[in-house]
Amino acid sequence: MRLGINLGYWGLGMDADNIAVAQEADRLGYSVCWAAEAYGSDAATVLSYVAAKTERIDVGSAIFQIPARTPAMTAMTAATLDTLSGGRFRLGLGVSGPQVSEGWYGVKFDKPLARTREYVEIIRKAMSRERLVHEGANWTLPLPGGPGKPLKLTVHPVREHIPLYIAAIGPKNLEQTGEIADGWLGIFFAPEHAALSLEPLKAGRAKVGQTLEGFDLCPTVTISVGEDIKAAADSQRSYAALYIGGMGSKDKNFYNQLTRRMGYEQAADEIQEKYLAKDYAGAAAAVPHELIDATSLLGDTARIADRMQAYADAGVTTLTLAPAGFTLEERVQALRTGVAALERAGLAE
């Protein structure tokens, strides 16, 4: 099993520390460094900067938002980043959510599965450097009756095939991800509930005559190092409450729905109700300790190693860490503990 690092969102006052974290992960042999975007910093610019400041570690978008860019623009960006980084780019995609898609980008959040499938099809075609011709429900290239003509990408990526990942949570989206992507970006993944994600992914792979062999299962898990397990879990409460309670609308919150499928229906209701009422402390307090413990790495090196073994046994191939804490020292400690735990568990490649 490989390790990754997720820097999250840029521009939160920790930019210099983020570069130091990426460089330490590079030095320690981490496989990939991911960056996110919502409606603040864009991931492409951040990743180009991280790539320039590192030497070996891959850089990946987790995620590029599908409503933010045309598929041809995403293909251009992916090819450029792969070229600039010397063949170290991984393309992660996601539909975002209805509030961001419609409120920030002005793109209707409808038929996300069909939109994702068509988006990936155009990207694959563009990055193969064939002339871009496409006729679909969302995009037609070239536009008919005008001066446009079929064009092909002029940039030559370093690699013939840039790995493409999709962030997916719902069963149908997971199944399609297994069918059309090279890897899966997960969140709030618990080994004890692995079937909720892996069975739909397997079904998608089977549709194209494939198994999960060679398919990168890449969930992001928070990590908090310390002897006091309760204190370590408590450091993750606000993060969990934000996603379960505040990401998306009351009716369309994918993380809340996942929490329900994991058996925490009552807690999901309470977290969301309090978060939407702006009782953020109450929402954080309502997150069950058991849920945090199941979806995070908490404790000392030995305990984290045991949990890493559980993730590996569940089939995870790249475990991406999101260190808790706001100081550079805390985040670097988490990176180093991650490596030590991986070695202790005998999982280092």
JSON list of N, CA and C in Angstrom, two decimals, residues 112-176:
[
{"chain": "A", "resi": 112, "resn": "PRO", "atom": "N", "xyz": [-25.85, 14.19, -13.19]},
{"chain": "A", "resi": 112, "resn": "PRO", "atom": "CA", "xyz": [-24.39, 14.21, -12.97]},
{"chain": "A", "resi": 112, "resn": "PRO", "atom": "C", "xyz": [-23.68, 12.98, -13.52]},
{"chain": "A", "resi": 113, "resn": "LEU", "atom": "N", "xyz": [-24.35, 11.82, -13.51]},
{"chain": "A", "resi": 113, "resn": "LEU", "atom": "CA", "xyz": [-23.70, 10.62, -14.03]},
{"chain": "A", "resi": 113, "resn": "LEU", "atom": "C", "xyz": [-23.46, 10.73, -15.53]},
{"chain": "A", "resi": 114, "resn": "ALA", "atom": "N", "xyz": [-24.48, 11.13, -16.26]},
{"chain": "A", "resi": 114, "resn": "ALA", "atom": "CA", "xyz": [-24.34, 11.26, -17.72]},
{"chain": "A", "resi": 114, "resn": "ALA", "atom": "C", "xyz": [-23.33, 12.34, -18.07]},
{"chain": "A", "resi": 115, "resn": "ARG", "atom": "N", "xyz": [-23.34, 13.44, -17.32]},
{"chain": "A", "resi": 115, "resn": "ARG", "atom": "CA", "xyz": [-22.40, 14.53, -17.58]},
{"chain": "A", "resi": 115, "resn": "ARG", "atom": "C", "xyz": [-20.96, 14.05, -17.33]},
{"chain": "A", "resi": 116, "resn": "THR", "atom": "N", "xyz": [-20.75, 13.31, -16.26]},
{"chain": "A", "resi": 116, "resn": "THR", "atom": "CA", "xyz": [-19.41, 12.81, -15.95]},
{"chain": "A", "resi": 116, "resn": "THR", "atom": "C", "xyz": [-18.92, 11.86, -17.03]},
{"chain": "A", "resi": 117, "resn": "ARG", "atom": "N", "xyz": [-19.78, 10.95, -17.46]},
{"chain": "A", "resi": 117, "resn": "ARG", "atom": "CA", "xyz": [-19.39, 9.98, -18.48]},
{"chain": "A", "resi": 117, "resn": "ARG", "atom": "C", "xyz": [-18.98, 10.68, -19.78]},
{"chain": "A", "resi": 118, "resn": "GLU", "atom": "N", "xyz": [-19.77, 11.67, -20.19]},
{"chain": "A", "resi": 118, "resn": "GLU", "atom": "CA", "xyz": [-19.48, 12.39, -21.42]},
{"chain": "A", "resi": 118, "resn": "GLU", "atom": "C", "xyz": [-18.20, 13.23, -21.27]},
{"chain": "A", "resi": 119, "resn": "TYR", "atom": "N", "xyz": [-18.03, 13.82, -20.10]},
{"chain": "A", "resi": 119, "resn": "TYR", "atom": "CA", "xyz": [-16.85, 14.64, -19.80]},
{"chain": "A", "resi": 119, "resn": "TYR", "atom": "C", "xyz": [-15.58, 13.80, -19.93]},
{"chain": "A", "resi": 120, "resn": "VAL", "atom": "N", "xyz": [-15.60, 12.61, -19.33]},
{"chain": "A", "resi": 120, "resn": "VAL", "atom": "CA", "xyz": [-14.45, 11.72, -19.39]},
{"chain": "A", "resi": 120, "resn": "VAL", "atom": "C", "xyz": [-14.18, 11.26, -20.81]},
{"chain": "A", "resi": 121, "resn": "GLU", "atom": "N", "xyz": [-15.24, 10.97, -21.54]},
{"chain": "A", "resi": 121, "resn": "GLU", "atom": "CA", "xyz": [-15.08, 10.53, -22.93]},
{"chain": "A", "resi": 121, "resn": "GLU", "atom": "C", "xyz": [-14.35, 11.59, -23.76]},
{"chain": "A", "resi": 122, "resn": "ILE", "atom": "N", "xyz": [-14.73, 12.85, -23.59]},
{"chain": "A", "resi": 122, "resn": "ILE", "atom": "CA", "xyz": [-14.09, 13.93, -24.36]},
{"chain": "A", "resi": 122, "resn": "ILE", "atom": "C", "xyz": [-12.64, 14.10, -23.92]},
{"chain": "A", "resi": 123, "resn": "ILE", "atom": "N", "xyz": [-12.39, 14.05, -22.62]},
{"chain": "A", "resi": 123, "resn": "ILE", "atom": "CA", "xyz": [-11.02, 14.18, -22.12]},
{"chain": "A", "resi": 123, "resn": "ILE", "atom": "C", "xyz": [-10.13, 13.08, -22.68]},
{"chain": "A", "resi": 124, "resn": "ARG", "atom": "N", "xyz": [-10.63, 11.85, -22.62]},
{"chain": "A", "resi": 124, "resn": "ARG", "atom": "CA", "xyz": [-9.83, 10.72, -23.14]},
{"chain": "A", "resi": 124, "resn": "ARG", "atom": "C", "xyz": [-9.50, 10.94, -24.62]},
{"chain": "A", "resi": 125, "resn": "LYS", "atom": "N", "xyz": [-10.49, 11.39, -25.37]},
{"chain": "A", "resi": 125, "resn": "LYS", "atom": "CA", "xyz": [-10.30, 11.59, -26.80]},
{"chain": "A", "resi": 125, "resn": "LYS", "atom": "C", "xyz": [-9.28, 12.71, -27.04]},
{"chain": "A", "resi": 126, "resn": "ALA", "atom": "N", "xyz": [-9.42, 13.81, -26.29]},
{"chain": "A", "resi": 126, "resn": "ALA", "atom": "CA", "xyz": [-8.52, 14.94, -26.48]},
{"chain": "A", "resi": 126, "resn": "ALA", "atom": "C", "xyz": [-7.09, 14.57, -26.12]},
{"chain": "A", "resi": 127, "resn": "MET", "atom": "N", "xyz": [-6.91, 13.86, -25.01]},
{"chain": "A", "resi": 127, "resn": "MET", "atom": "CA", "xyz": [-5.56, 13.53, -24.55]},
{"chain": "A", "resi": 127, "resn": "MET", "atom": "C", "xyz": [-4.92, 12.42, -25.39]},
{"chain": "A", "resi": 128, "resn": "SER", "atom": "N", "xyz": [-5.72, 11.71, -26.17]},
{"chain": "A", "resi": 128, "resn": "SER", "atom": "CA", "xyz": [-5.15, 10.74, -27.10]},
{"chain": "A", "resi": 128, "resn": "SER", "atom": "C", "xyz": [-4.59, 11.43, -28.34]},
{"chain": "A", "resi": 129, "resn": "ARG", "atom": "N", "xyz": [-4.85, 12.74, -28.45]},
{"chain": "A", "resi": 129, "resn": "ARG", "atom": "CA", "xyz": [-4.35, 13.59, -29.53]},
{"chain": "A", "resi": 129, "resn": "ARG", "atom": "C", "xyz": [-4.95, 13.23, -30.89]},
{"chain": "A", "resi": 130, "resn": "GLU", "atom": "N", "xyz": [-6.18, 12.69, -30.84]},
{"chain": "A", "resi": 130, "resn": "GLU", "atom": "CA", "xyz": [-6.92, 12.57, -32.10]},
{"chain": "A", "resi": 130, "resn": "GLU", "atom": "C", "xyz": [-7.76, 13.82, -32.28]},
{"chain": "A", "resi": 131, "resn": "ARG", "atom": "N", "xyz": [-8.20, 14.06, -33.50]},
{"chain": "A", "resi": 131, "resn": "ARG", "atom": "CA", "xyz": [-9.01, 15.25, -33.75]},
{"chain": "A", "resi": 131, "resn": "ARG", "atom": "C", "xyz": [-10.31, 15.15, -32.98]},
{"chain": "A", "resi": 132, "resn": "LEU", "atom": "N", "xyz": [-10.66, 16.26, -32.32]},
{"chain": "A", "resi": 132, "resn": "LEU", "atom": "CA", "xyz": [-11.76, 16.23, -31.36]},
{"chain": "A", "resi": 132, "resn": "LEU", "atom": "C", "xyz": [-13.10, 16.44, -32.07]},
{"chain": "A", "resi": 133, "resn": "VAL", "atom": "N", "xyz": [-13.82, 15.37, -32.16]},
{"chain": "A", "resi": 133, "resn": "VAL", "atom": "CA", "xyz": [-15.18, 15.37, -32.70]},
{"chain": "A", "resi": 133, "resn": "VAL", "atom": "C", "xyz": [-16.07, 14.66, -31.70]},
{"chain": "A", "resi": 134, "resn": "HIS", "atom": "N", "xyz": [-17.14, 15.33, -31.30]},
{"chain": "A", "resi": 134, "resn": "HIS", "atom": "CA", "xyz": [-18.01, 14.74, -30.28]},
{"chain": "A", "resi": 134, "resn": "HIS", "atom": "C", "xyz": [-19.42, 15.29, -30.45]},
{"chain": "A", "resi": 135, "resn": "GLU", "atom": "N", "xyz": [-20.39, 14.41, -30.31]},
{"chain": "A", "resi": 135, "resn": "GLU", "atom": "CA", "xyz": [-21.79, 14.85, -30.32]},
{"chain": "A", "resi": 135, "resn": "GLU", "atom": "C", "xyz": [-22.50, 14.16, -29.17]},
{"chain": "A", "resi": 136, "resn": "GLY", "atom": "N", "xyz": [-22.89, 14.96, -28.17]},
{"chain": "A", "resi": 136, "resn": "GLY", "atom": "CA", "xyz": [-23.53, 14.39, -26.99]},
{"chain": "A", "resi": 136, "resn": "GLY", "atom": "C", "xyz": [-24.61, 15.31, -26.45]},
{"chain": "A", "resi": 137, "resn": "ALA", "atom": "N", "xyz": [-25.14, 14.94, -25.29]},
{"chain": "A", "resi": 137, "resn": "ALA", "atom": "CA", "xyz": [-26.23, 15.70, -24.69]},
{"chain": "A", "resi": 137, "resn": "ALA", "atom": "C", "xyz": [-25.75, 17.03, -24.13]},
{"chain": "A", "resi": 138, "resn": "ASN", "atom": "N", "xyz": [-24.48, 17.10, -23.73]},
{"chain": "A", "resi": 138, "resn": "ASN", "atom": "CA", "xyz": [-23.97, 18.31, -23.09]},
{"chain": "A", "resi": 138, "resn": "ASN", "atom": "C", "xyz": [-22.98, 19.10, -23.93]},
{"chain": "A", "resi": 139, "resn": "TRP", "atom": "N", "xyz": [-22.25, 18.42, -24.80]},
{"chain": "A", "resi": 139, "resn": "TRP", "atom": "CA", "xyz": [-21.24, 19.09, -25.62]},
{"chain": "A", "resi": 139, "resn": "TRP", "atom": "C", "xyz": [-21.30, 18.57, -27.05]},
{"chain": "A", "resi": 140, "resn": "THR", "atom": "N", "xyz": [-21.15, 19.49, -28.00]},
{"chain": "A", "resi": 140, "resn": "THR", "atom": "CA", "xyz": [-21.01, 19.14, -29.41]},
{"chain": "A", "resi": 140, "resn": "THR", "atom": "C", "xyz": [-19.78, 19.85, -29.94]},
{"chain": "A", "resi": 141, "resn": "LEU", "atom": "N", "xyz": [-18.86, 19.07, -30.48]},
{"chain": "A", "resi": 141, "resn": "LEU", "atom": "CA", "xyz": [-17.59, 19.61, -30.96]},
{"chain": "A", "resi": 141, "resn": "LEU", "atom": "C", "xyz": [-17.26, 19.05, -32.33]},
{"chain": "A", "resi": 142, "resn": "PRO", "atom": "N", "xyz": [-16.99, 19.89, -33.32]},
{"chain": "A", "resi": 142, "resn": "PRO", "atom": "CA", "xyz": [-17.16, 21.35, -33.30]},
{"chain": "A", "resi": 142, "resn": "PRO", "atom": "C", "xyz": [-18.65, 21.72, -33.31]},
{"chain": "A", "resi": 143, "resn": "LEU", "atom": "N", "xyz": [-18.95, 22.96, -33.00]},
{"chain": "A", "resi": 143, "resn": "LEU", "atom": "CA", "xyz": [-20.33, 23.42, -33.10]},
{"chain": "A", "resi": 143, "resn": "LEU", "atom": "C", "xyz": [-20.77, 23.37, -34.56]},
{"chain": "A", "resi": 144, "resn": "PRO", "atom": "N", "xyz": [-21.97, 22.90, -34.82]},
{"chain": "A", "resi": 144, "resn": "PRO", "atom": "CA", "xyz": [-22.42, 22.78, -36.22]},
{"chain": "A", "resi": 144, "resn": "PRO", "atom": "C", "xyz": [-22.75, 24.14, -36.83]},
{"chain": "A", "resi": 145, "resn": "GLY", "atom": "N", "xyz": [-22.53, 24.23, -38.14]},
{"chain": "A", "resi": 145, "resn": "GLY", "atom": "CA", "xyz": [-22.94, 25.42, -38.89]},
{"chain": "A", "resi": 145, "resn": "GLY", "atom": "C", "xyz": [-22.07, 26.64, -38.69]},
{"chain": "A", "resi": 146, "resn": "GLY", "atom": "N", "xyz": [-20.90, 26.47, -38.09]},
{"chain": "A", "resi": 146, "resn": "GLY", "atom": "CA", "xyz": [-20.03, 27.63, -37.84]},
{"chain": "A", "resi": 146, "resn": "GLY", "atom": "C", "xyz": [-18.64, 27.40, -38.37]},
{"chain": "A", "resi": 147, "resn": "PRO", "atom": "N", "xyz": [-17.71, 28.26, -37.98]},
{"chain": "A", "resi": 147, "resn": "PRO", "atom": "CA", "xyz": [-16.34, 28.18, -38.51]},
{"chain": "A", "resi": 147, "resn": "PRO", "atom": "C", "xyz": [-15.46, 27.14, -37.81]},
{"chain": "A", "resi": 148, "resn": "GLY", "atom": "N", "xyz": [-15.96, 26.55, -36.75]},
{"chain": "A", "resi": 148, "resn": "GLY", "atom": "CA", "xyz": [-15.14, 25.61, -35.99]},
{"chain": "A", "resi": 148, "resn": "GLY", "atom": "C", "xyz": [-14.78, 24.37, -36.80]},
{"chain": "A", "resi": 149, "resn": "LYS", "atom": "N", "xyz": [-13.61, 23.83, -36.53]},
{"chain": "A", "resi": 149, "resn": "LYS", "atom": "CA", "xyz": [-13.17, 22.61, -37.20]},
{"chain": "A", "resi": 149, "resn": "LYS", "atom": "C", "xyz": [-12.54, 21.68, -36.18]},
{"chain": "A", "resi": 150, "resn": "PRO", "atom": "N", "xyz": [-12.51, 20.39, -36.46]},
{"chain": "A", "resi": 150, "resn": "PRO", "atom": "CA", "xyz": [-11.92, 19.44, -35.50]},
{"chain": "A", "resi": 150, "resn": "PRO", "atom": "C", "xyz": [-10.43, 19.74, -35.29]},
{"chain": "A", "resi": 151, "resn": "LEU", "atom": "N", "xyz": [-10.06, 19.93, -34.03]},
{"chain": "A", "resi": 151, "resn": "LEU", "atom": "CA", "xyz": [-8.67, 20.23, -33.68]},
{"chain": "A", "resi": 151, "resn": "LEU", "atom": "C", "xyz": [-8.12, 19.10, -32.82]},
{"chain": "A", "resi": 152, "resn": "LYS", "atom": "N", "xyz": [-6.80, 19.05, -32.71]},
{"chain": "A", "resi": 152, "resn": "LYS", "atom": "CA", "xyz": [-6.19, 18.09, -31.81]},
{"chain": "A", "resi": 152, "resn": "LYS", "atom": "C", "xyz": [-5.20, 18.79, -30.91]},
{"chain": "A", "resi": 153, "resn": "LEU", "atom": "N", "xyz": [-5.01, 18.22, -29.73]},
{"chain": "A", "resi": 153, "resn": "LEU", "atom": "CA", "xyz": [-4.14, 18.78, -28.72]},
{"chain": "A", "resi": 153, "resn": "LEU", "atom": "C", "xyz": [-2.71, 18.91, -29.25]},
{"chain": "A", "resi": 154, "resn": "THR", "atom": "N", "xyz": [-2.15, 20.09, -29.07]},
{"chain": "A", "resi": 154, "resn": "THR", "atom": "CA", "xyz": [-0.79, 20.31, -29.58]},
{"chain": "A", "resi": 154, "resn": "THR", "atom": "C", "xyz": [0.28, 19.93, -28.56]},
{"chain": "A", "resi": 155, "resn": "VAL", "atom": "N", "xyz": [-0.10, 19.84, -27.28]},
{"chain": "A", "resi": 155, "resn": "VAL", "atom": "CA", "xyz": [0.85, 19.50, -26.22]},
{"chain": "A", "resi": 155, "resn": "VAL", "atom": "C", "xyz": [1.03, 17.98, -26.17]},
{"chain": "A", "resi": 156, "resn": "HIS", "atom": "N", "xyz": [2.25, 17.54, -26.00]},
{"chain": "A", "resi": 156, "resn": "HIS", "atom": "CA", "xyz": [2.55, 16.12, -25.86]},
{"chain": "A", "resi": 156, "resn": "HIS", "atom": "C", "xyz": [2.82, 15.82, -24.39]},
{"chain": "A", "resi": 157, "resn": "PRO", "atom": "N", "xyz": [1.87, 15.22, -23.66]},
{"chain": "A", "resi": 157, "resn": "PRO", "atom": "CA", "xyz": [2.15, 14.84, -22.27]},
{"chain": "A", "resi": 157, "resn": "PRO", "atom": "C", "xyz": [3.34, 13.89, -22.21]},
{"chain": "A", "resi": 158, "resn": "VAL", "atom": "N", "xyz": [3.99, 13.85, -21.07]},
{"chain": "A", "resi": 158, "resn": "VAL", "atom": "CA", "xyz": [5.14, 12.96, -20.91]},
{"chain": "A", "resi": 158, "resn": "VAL", "atom": "C", "xyz": [4.71, 11.50, -21.05]},
{"chain": "A", "resi": 159, "resn": "ARG", "atom": "N", "xyz": [3.54, 11.18, -20.50]},
{"chain": "A", "resi": 159, "resn": "ARG", "atom": "CA", "xyz": [3.06, 9.80, -20.55]},
{"chain": "A", "resi": 159, "resn": "ARG", "atom": "C", "xyz": [1.96, 9.64, -21.58]},
{"chain": "A", "resi": 160, "resn": "GLU", "atom": "N", "xyz": [1.87, 8.44, -22.11]},
{"chain": "A", "resi": 160, "resn": "GLU", "atom": "CA", "xyz": [0.80, 8.15, -23.06]},
{"chain": "A", "resi": 160, "resn": "GLU", "atom": "C", "xyz": [-0.56, 8.18, -22.39]},
{"chain": "A", "resi": 161, "resn": "HIS", "atom": "N", "xyz": [-0.59, 7.78, -21.11]},
{"chain": "A", "resi": 161, "resn": "HIS", "atom": "CA", "xyz": [-1.86, 7.69, -20.39]},
{"chain": "A", "resi": 161, "resn": "HIS", "atom": "C", "xyz": [-1.73, 8.37, -19.03]},
{"chain": "A", "resi": 162, "resn": "ILE", "atom": "N", "xyz": [-2.45, 9.47, -18.82]},
{"chain": "A", "resi": 162, "resn": "ILE", "atom": "CA", "xyz": [-2.47, 10.16, -17.54]},
{"chain": "A", "resi": 162, "resn": "ILE", "atom": "C", "xyz": [-3.55, 9.51, -16.68]},
{"chain": "A", "resi": 163, "resn": "PRO", "atom": "N", "xyz": [-3.21, 9.02, -15.48]},
{"chain": "A", "resi": 163, "resn": "PRO", "atom": "CA", "xyz": [-4.21, 8.35, -14.64]},
{"chain": "A", "resi": 163, "resn": "PRO", "atom": "C", "xyz": [-5.39, 9.27, -14.32]},
{"chain": "A", "resi": 164, "resn": "LEU", "atom": "N", "xyz": [-6.60, 8.74, -14.48]},
{"chain": "A", "resi": 164, "resn": "LEU", "atom": "CA", "xyz": [-7.82, 9.51, -14.26]},
{"chain": "A", "resi": 164, "resn": "LEU", "atom": "C", "xyz": [-8.61, 8.90, -13.11]},
{"chain": "A", "resi": 165, "resn": "TYR", "atom": "N", "xyz": [-8.90, 9.72, -12.11]},
{"chain": "A", "resi": 165, "resn": "TYR", "atom": "CA", "xyz": [-9.64, 9.30, -10.92]},
{"chain": "A", "resi": 165, "resn": "TYR", "atom": "C", "xyz": [-10.97, 10.06, -10.86]},
{"chain": "A", "resi": 166, "resn": "ILE", "atom": "N", "xyz": [-11.94, 9.45, -10.22]},
{"chain": "A", "resi": 166, "resn": "ILE", "atom": "CA", "xyz": [-13.21, 10.13, -9.99]},
{"chain": "A", "resi": 166, "resn": "ILE", "atom": "C", "xyz": [-13.56, 10.04, -8.51]},
{"chain": "A", "resi": 167, "resn": "ALA", "atom": "N", "xyz": [-13.96, 11.16, -7.94]},
{"chain": "A", "resi": 167, "resn": "ALA", "atom": "CA", "xyz": [-14.47, 11.19, -6.57]},
{"chain": "A", "resi": 167, "resn": "ALA", "atom": "C", "xyz": [-15.93, 10.77, -6.60]},
{"chain": "A", "resi": 168, "resn": "ALA", "atom": "N", "xyz": [-16.25, 9.70, -5.90]},
{"chain": "A", "resi": 168, "resn": "ALA", "atom": "CA", "xyz": [-17.61, 9.16, -5.95]},
{"chain": "A", "resi": 168, "resn": "ALA", "atom": "C", "xyz": [-18.01, 8.68, -4.57]},
{"chain": "A", "resi": 169, "resn": "ILE", "atom": "N", "xyz": [-19.31, 8.83, -4.26]},
{"chain": "A", "resi": 169, "resn": "ILE", "atom": "CA", "xyz": [-19.84, 8.41, -2.97]},
{"chain": "A", "resi": 169, "resn": "ILE", "atom": "C", "xyz": [-21.07, 7.51, -3.14]},
{"chain": "A", "resi": 170, "resn": "GLY", "atom": "N", "xyz": [-22.02, 7.94, -3.97]},
{"chain": "A", "resi": 170, "resn": "GLY", "atom": "CA", "xyz": [-23.25, 7.18, -4.16]},
{"chain": "A", "resi": 170, "resn": "GLY", "atom": "C", "xyz": [-23.03, 5.91, -4.95]},
{"chain": "A", "resi": 171, "resn": "PRO", "atom": "N", "xyz": [-23.89, 4.90, -4.76]},
{"chain": "A", "resi": 171, "resn": "PRO", "atom": "CA", "xyz": [-23.72, 3.60, -5.43]},
{"chain": "A", "resi": 171, "resn": "PRO", "atom": "C", "xyz": [-23.64, 3.68, -6.95]},
{"chain": "A", "resi": 172, "resn": "LYS", "atom": "N", "xyz": [-24.50, 4.45, -7.58]},
{"chain": "A", "resi": 172, "resn": "LYS", "atom": "CA", "xyz": [-24.50, 4.54, -9.04]},
{"chain": "A", "resi": 172, "resn": "LYS", "atom": "C", "xyz": [-23.24, 5.23, -9.55]},
{"chain": "A", "resi": 173, "resn": "ASN", "atom": "N", "xyz": [-22.84, 6.28, -8.85]},
{"chain": "A", "resi": 173, "resn": "ASN", "atom": "CA", "xyz": [-21.62, 7.00, -9.23]},
{"chain": "A", "resi": 173, "resn": "ASN", "atom": "C", "xyz": [-20.40, 6.10, -9.05]},
{"chain": "A", "resi": 174, "resn": "LEU", "atom": "N", "xyz": [-20.39, 5.31, -7.98]},
{"chain": "A", "resi": 174, "resn": "LEU", "atom": "CA", "xyz": [-19.29, 4.38, -7.74]},
{"chain": "A", "resi": 174, "resn": "LEU", "atom": "C", "xyz": [-19.21, 3.34, -8.85]},
{"chain": "A", "resi": 175, "resn": "GLU", "atom": "N", "xyz": [-20.34, 2.82, -9.24]},
{"chain": "A", "resi": 175, "resn": "GLU", "atom": "CA", "xyz": [-20.34, 1.81, -10.30]},
{"chain": "A", "resi": 175, "resn": "GLU", "atom": "C", "xyz": [-19.80, 2.39, -11.60]},
{"chain": "A", "resi": 176, "resn": "GLN", "atom": "N", "xyz": [-20.24, 3.60, -11.94]},
{"chain": "A", "resi": 176, "resn": "GLN", "atom": "CA", "xyz": [-19.74, 4.23, -13.16]},
{"chain": "A", "resi": 176, "resn": "GLN", "atom": "C", "xyz": [-18.24, 4.52, -13.05]}
]
